[in-house]
One Martini backbone bead per residue (centre of mass of N, CA, C, O) as a GRO file, in nm:
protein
  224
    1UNK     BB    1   1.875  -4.259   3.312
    2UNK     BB    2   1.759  -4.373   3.594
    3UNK     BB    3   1.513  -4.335   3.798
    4UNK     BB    4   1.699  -4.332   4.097
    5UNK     BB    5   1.837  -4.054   4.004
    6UNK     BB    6   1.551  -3.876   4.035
    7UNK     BB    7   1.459  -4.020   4.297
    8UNK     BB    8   1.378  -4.076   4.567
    9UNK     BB    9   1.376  -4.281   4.801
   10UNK     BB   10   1.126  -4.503   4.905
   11UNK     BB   11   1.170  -4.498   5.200
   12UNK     BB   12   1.169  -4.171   5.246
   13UNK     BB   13   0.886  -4.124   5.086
   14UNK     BB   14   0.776  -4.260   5.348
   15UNK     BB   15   0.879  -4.103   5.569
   16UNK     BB   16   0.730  -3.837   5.478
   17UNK     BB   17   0.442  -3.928   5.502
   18UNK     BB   18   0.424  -4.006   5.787
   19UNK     BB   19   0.509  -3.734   5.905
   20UNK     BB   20   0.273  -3.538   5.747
   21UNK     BB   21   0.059  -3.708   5.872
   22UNK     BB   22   0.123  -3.615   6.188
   23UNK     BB   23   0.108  -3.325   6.158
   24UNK     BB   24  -0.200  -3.298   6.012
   25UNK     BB   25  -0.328  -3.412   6.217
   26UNK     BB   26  -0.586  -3.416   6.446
   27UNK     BB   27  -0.647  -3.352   6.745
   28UNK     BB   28  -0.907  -3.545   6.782
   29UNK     BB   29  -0.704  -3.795   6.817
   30UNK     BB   30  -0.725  -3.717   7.072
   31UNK     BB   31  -0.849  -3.851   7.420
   32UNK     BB   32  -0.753  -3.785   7.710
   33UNK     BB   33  -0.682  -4.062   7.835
   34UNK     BB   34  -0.993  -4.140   7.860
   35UNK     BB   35  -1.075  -3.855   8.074
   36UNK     BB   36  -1.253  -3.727   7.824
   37UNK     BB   37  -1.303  -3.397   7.622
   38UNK     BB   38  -1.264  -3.293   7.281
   39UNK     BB   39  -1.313  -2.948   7.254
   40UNK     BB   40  -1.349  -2.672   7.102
   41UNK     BB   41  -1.196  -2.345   7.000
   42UNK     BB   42  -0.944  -2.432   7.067
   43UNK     BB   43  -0.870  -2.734   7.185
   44UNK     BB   44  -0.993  -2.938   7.450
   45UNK     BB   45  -1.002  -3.051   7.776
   46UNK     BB   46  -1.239  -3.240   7.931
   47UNK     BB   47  -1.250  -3.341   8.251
   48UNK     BB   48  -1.309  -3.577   8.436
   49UNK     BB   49  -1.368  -3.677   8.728
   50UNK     BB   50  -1.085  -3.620   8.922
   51UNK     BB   51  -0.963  -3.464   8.683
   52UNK     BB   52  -0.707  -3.298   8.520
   53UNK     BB   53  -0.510  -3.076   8.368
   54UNK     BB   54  -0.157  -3.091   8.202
   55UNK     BB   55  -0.264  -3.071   7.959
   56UNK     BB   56  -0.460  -2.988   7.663
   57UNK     BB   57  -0.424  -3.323   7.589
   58UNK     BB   58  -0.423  -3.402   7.925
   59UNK     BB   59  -0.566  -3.621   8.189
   60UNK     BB   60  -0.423  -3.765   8.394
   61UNK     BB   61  -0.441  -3.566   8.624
   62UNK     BB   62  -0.481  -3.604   8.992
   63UNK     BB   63  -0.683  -3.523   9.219
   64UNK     BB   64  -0.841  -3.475   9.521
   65UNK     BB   65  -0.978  -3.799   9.606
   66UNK     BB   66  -1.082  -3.904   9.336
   67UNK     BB   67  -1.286  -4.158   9.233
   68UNK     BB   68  -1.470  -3.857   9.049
   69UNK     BB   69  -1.420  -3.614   9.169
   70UNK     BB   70  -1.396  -3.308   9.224
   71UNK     BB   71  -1.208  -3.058   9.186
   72UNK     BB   72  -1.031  -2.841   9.270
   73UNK     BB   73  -1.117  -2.589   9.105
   74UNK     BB   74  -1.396  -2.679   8.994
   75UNK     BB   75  -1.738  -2.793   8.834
   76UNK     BB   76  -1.990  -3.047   8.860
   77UNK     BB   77  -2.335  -3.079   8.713
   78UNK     BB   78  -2.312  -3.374   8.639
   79UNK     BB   79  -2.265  -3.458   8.301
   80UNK     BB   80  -1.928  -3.583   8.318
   81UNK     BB   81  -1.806  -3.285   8.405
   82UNK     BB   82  -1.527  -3.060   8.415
   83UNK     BB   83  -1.525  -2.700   8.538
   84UNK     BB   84  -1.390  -2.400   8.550
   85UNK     BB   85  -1.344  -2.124   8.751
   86UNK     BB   86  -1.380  -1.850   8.714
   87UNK     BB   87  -1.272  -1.560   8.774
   88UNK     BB   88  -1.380  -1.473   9.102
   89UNK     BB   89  -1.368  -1.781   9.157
   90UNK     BB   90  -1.470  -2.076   9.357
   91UNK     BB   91  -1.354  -2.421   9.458
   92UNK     BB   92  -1.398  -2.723   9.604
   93UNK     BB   93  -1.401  -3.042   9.651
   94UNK     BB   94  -1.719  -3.180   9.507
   95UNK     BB   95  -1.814  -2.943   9.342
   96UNK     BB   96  -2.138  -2.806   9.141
   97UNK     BB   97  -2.019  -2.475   9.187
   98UNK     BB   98  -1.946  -2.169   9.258
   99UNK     BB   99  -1.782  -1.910   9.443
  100UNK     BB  100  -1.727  -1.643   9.543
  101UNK     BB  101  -1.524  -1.413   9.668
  102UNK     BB  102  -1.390  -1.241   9.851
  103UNK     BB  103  -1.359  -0.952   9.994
  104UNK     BB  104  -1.019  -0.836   9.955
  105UNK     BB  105  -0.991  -1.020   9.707
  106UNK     BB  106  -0.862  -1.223   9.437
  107UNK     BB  107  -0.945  -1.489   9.159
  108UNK     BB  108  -0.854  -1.674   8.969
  109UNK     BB  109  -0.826  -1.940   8.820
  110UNK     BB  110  -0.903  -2.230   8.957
  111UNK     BB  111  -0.971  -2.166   9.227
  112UNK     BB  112  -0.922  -2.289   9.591
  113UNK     BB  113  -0.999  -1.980   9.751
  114UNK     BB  114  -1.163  -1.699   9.849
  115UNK     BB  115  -0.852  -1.587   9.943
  116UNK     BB  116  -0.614  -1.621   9.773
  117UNK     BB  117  -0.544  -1.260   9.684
  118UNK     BB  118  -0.449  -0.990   9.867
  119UNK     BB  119  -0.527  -0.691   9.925
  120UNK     BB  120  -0.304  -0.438   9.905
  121UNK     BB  121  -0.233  -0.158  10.031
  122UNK     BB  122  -0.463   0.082   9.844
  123UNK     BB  123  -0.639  -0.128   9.786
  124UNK     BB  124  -0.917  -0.333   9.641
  125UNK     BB  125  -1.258  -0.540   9.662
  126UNK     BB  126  -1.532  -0.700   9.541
  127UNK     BB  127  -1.695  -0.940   9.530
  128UNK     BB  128  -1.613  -1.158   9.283
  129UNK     BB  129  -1.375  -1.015   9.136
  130UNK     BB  130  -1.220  -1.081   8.873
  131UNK     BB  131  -0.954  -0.792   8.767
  132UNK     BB  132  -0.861  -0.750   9.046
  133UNK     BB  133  -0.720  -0.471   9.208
  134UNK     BB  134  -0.770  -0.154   9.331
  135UNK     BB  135  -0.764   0.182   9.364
  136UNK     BB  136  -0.840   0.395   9.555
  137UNK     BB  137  -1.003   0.657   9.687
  138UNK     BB  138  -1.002   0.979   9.690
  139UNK     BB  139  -0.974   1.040  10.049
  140UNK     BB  140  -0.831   0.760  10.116
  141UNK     BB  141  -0.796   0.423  10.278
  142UNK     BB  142  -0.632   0.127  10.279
  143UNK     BB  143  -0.576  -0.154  10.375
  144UNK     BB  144  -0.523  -0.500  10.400
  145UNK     BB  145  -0.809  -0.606  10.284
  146UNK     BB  146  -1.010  -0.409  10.101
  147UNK     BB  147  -1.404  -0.377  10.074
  148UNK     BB  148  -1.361  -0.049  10.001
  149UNK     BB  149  -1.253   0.270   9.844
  150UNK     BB  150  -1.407   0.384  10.155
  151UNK     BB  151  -1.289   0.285  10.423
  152UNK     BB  152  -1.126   0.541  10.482
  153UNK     BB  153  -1.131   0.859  10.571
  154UNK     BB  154  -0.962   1.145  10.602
  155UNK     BB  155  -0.864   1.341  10.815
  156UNK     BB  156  -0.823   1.616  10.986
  157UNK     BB  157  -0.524   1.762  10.781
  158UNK     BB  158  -0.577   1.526  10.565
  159UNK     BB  159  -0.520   1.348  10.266
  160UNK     BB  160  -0.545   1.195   9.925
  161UNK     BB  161  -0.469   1.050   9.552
  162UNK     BB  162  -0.488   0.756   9.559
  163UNK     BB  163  -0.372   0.471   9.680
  164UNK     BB  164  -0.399   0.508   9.973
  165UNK     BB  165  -0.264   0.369  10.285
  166UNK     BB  166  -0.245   0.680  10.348
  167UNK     BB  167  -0.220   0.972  10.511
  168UNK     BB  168  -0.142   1.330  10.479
  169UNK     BB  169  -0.024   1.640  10.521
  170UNK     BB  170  -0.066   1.926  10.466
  171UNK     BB  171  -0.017   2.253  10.409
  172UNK     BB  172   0.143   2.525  10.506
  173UNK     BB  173  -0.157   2.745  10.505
  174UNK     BB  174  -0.376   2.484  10.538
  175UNK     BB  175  -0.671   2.347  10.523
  176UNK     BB  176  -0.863   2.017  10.611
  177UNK     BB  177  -1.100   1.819  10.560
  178UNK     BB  178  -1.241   1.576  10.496
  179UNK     BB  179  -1.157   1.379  10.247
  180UNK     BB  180  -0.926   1.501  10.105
  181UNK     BB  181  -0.719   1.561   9.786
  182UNK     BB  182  -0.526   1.755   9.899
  183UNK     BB  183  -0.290   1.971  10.036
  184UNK     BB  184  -0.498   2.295   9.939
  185UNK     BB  185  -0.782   2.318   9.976
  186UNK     BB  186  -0.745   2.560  10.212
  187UNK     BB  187  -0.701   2.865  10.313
  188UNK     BB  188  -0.635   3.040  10.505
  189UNK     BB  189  -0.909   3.299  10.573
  190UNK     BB  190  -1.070   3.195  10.255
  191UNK     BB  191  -1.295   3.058  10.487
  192UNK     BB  192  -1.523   3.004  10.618
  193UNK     BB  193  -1.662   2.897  10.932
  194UNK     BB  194  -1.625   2.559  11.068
  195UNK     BB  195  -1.620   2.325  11.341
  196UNK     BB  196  -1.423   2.126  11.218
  197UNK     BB  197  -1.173   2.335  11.159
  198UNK     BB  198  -1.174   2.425  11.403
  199UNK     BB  199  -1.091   2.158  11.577
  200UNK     BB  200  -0.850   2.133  11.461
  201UNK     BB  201  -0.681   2.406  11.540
  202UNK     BB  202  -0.716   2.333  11.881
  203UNK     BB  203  -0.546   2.042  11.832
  204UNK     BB  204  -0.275   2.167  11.831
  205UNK     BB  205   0.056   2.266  11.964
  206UNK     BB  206   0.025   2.591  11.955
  207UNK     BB  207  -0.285   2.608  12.082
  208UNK     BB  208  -0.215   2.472  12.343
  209UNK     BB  209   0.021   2.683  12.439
  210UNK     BB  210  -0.165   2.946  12.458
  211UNK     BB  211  -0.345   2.843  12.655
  212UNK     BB  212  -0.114   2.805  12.859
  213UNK     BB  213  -0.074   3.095  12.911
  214UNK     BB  214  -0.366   3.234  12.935
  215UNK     BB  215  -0.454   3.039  13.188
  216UNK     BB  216  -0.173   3.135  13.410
  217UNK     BB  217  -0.336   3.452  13.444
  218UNK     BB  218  -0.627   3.405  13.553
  219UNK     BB  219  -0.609   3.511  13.871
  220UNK     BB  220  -0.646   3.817  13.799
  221UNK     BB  221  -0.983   3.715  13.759
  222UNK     BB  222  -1.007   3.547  14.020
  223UNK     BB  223  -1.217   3.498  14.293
  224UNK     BB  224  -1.184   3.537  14.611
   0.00000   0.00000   0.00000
């Protein structure tokens, strides 16, 4: 039996071996377009200013001014090459640093604006904060965009359990000082007596009505 029965066709093995130099290539002999730098593990494209990542290993992508110029999100200390801005920080087109996002925002990587992302109402963020908004602070409310856990604390006979946009009122029976976390905070008539929660129970509907009540026959004893 001939040789070329038992193996594969030359040309075959030919274009197999080409294949798999082609597979087994490394990233490094991408160039980036000539417009960056491949470094890290796993690897990526450091690119240009001028330019942004459009794929991992392409700088093609132009952003807003070109020219050199630094992109938006990104920023450029000099050494001829531009950094993404880390989470929690932005840069505007020919930053040479990032600066923090605004208070009861938060921004993602590469952003390109203080306010990207406002924390909805229940939730806050601090300057800065990398790892998005969280739930506000039980016995408070935060409306929208809110730079601080205890925007504002439920006033007396309201509640909150955290991360809420408003307070609730408690339960028929109890009464709340300010900043309440339940909704059974004190039982009526179950503790000392204090000018909050009074200010609070003479402020109601139903002592409004007996004060105008008693205040109706005020006359039998007003002097002549």
């Amino acid at each position: 039996m001939s040789w070329h029965h038992n193996l594969p066709f030359p040309h075959l093995v030919i274009l197999f071996l080409l294949l798999l130099s082609l597979f087994l290539s490394p990233i490094s002999s991408v160039d980036c377009n000539g417009r960056g730098t491949l470094t890290g593990s796993p690897a990526k494209c450091w690119c240009d200013p001028g330019y942004k990542p459009f794929t991992q290993s392409d700088c093609s992508k132009t952003c807003a001014g070109g020219g050199g110029t630094c992109c938006a999100g990104y920023y450029c200390p000099g050494d001829g090459k531009q950094y993404s801005c880390p989470a929690g920080t932005y840069a505007t087109v020919g930053s040479s640093s990032c600066s923090n996002c605004t208070a009861g925002h938060w921004c993602s990587m590469n952003s390109d604006s203080a306010t990207q992302n406002q924390c909805e109402p229940g939730t806050w963020a601090g300057e800065g904060t990398p790892n998005g908004c969280e739930f506000c602070d039980p016995g408070y409310y935060c409306t929208a965009g809110s730079g601080s856990p205890q925007q504002n604390p439920c006033s007396p006979g309201t509640y909150s359990i955290g991360g809420a946009s408003s307070c609730s009122s408690c339960d028929a029976g109890y009464y709340c000082v300010g900043a309440s976390t339940t909704s059974t905070t004190n039982k009526r008539g179950s503790a000392p007596f204090s000018l909050e929660s009074f200010a609070h129970t003479i402020n109601t509907p139903s002592w409004n009505t007996q004060y105008a009540r008693i205040n109706s026959f005020s006359w039998l004893w007003r002097d002549e």
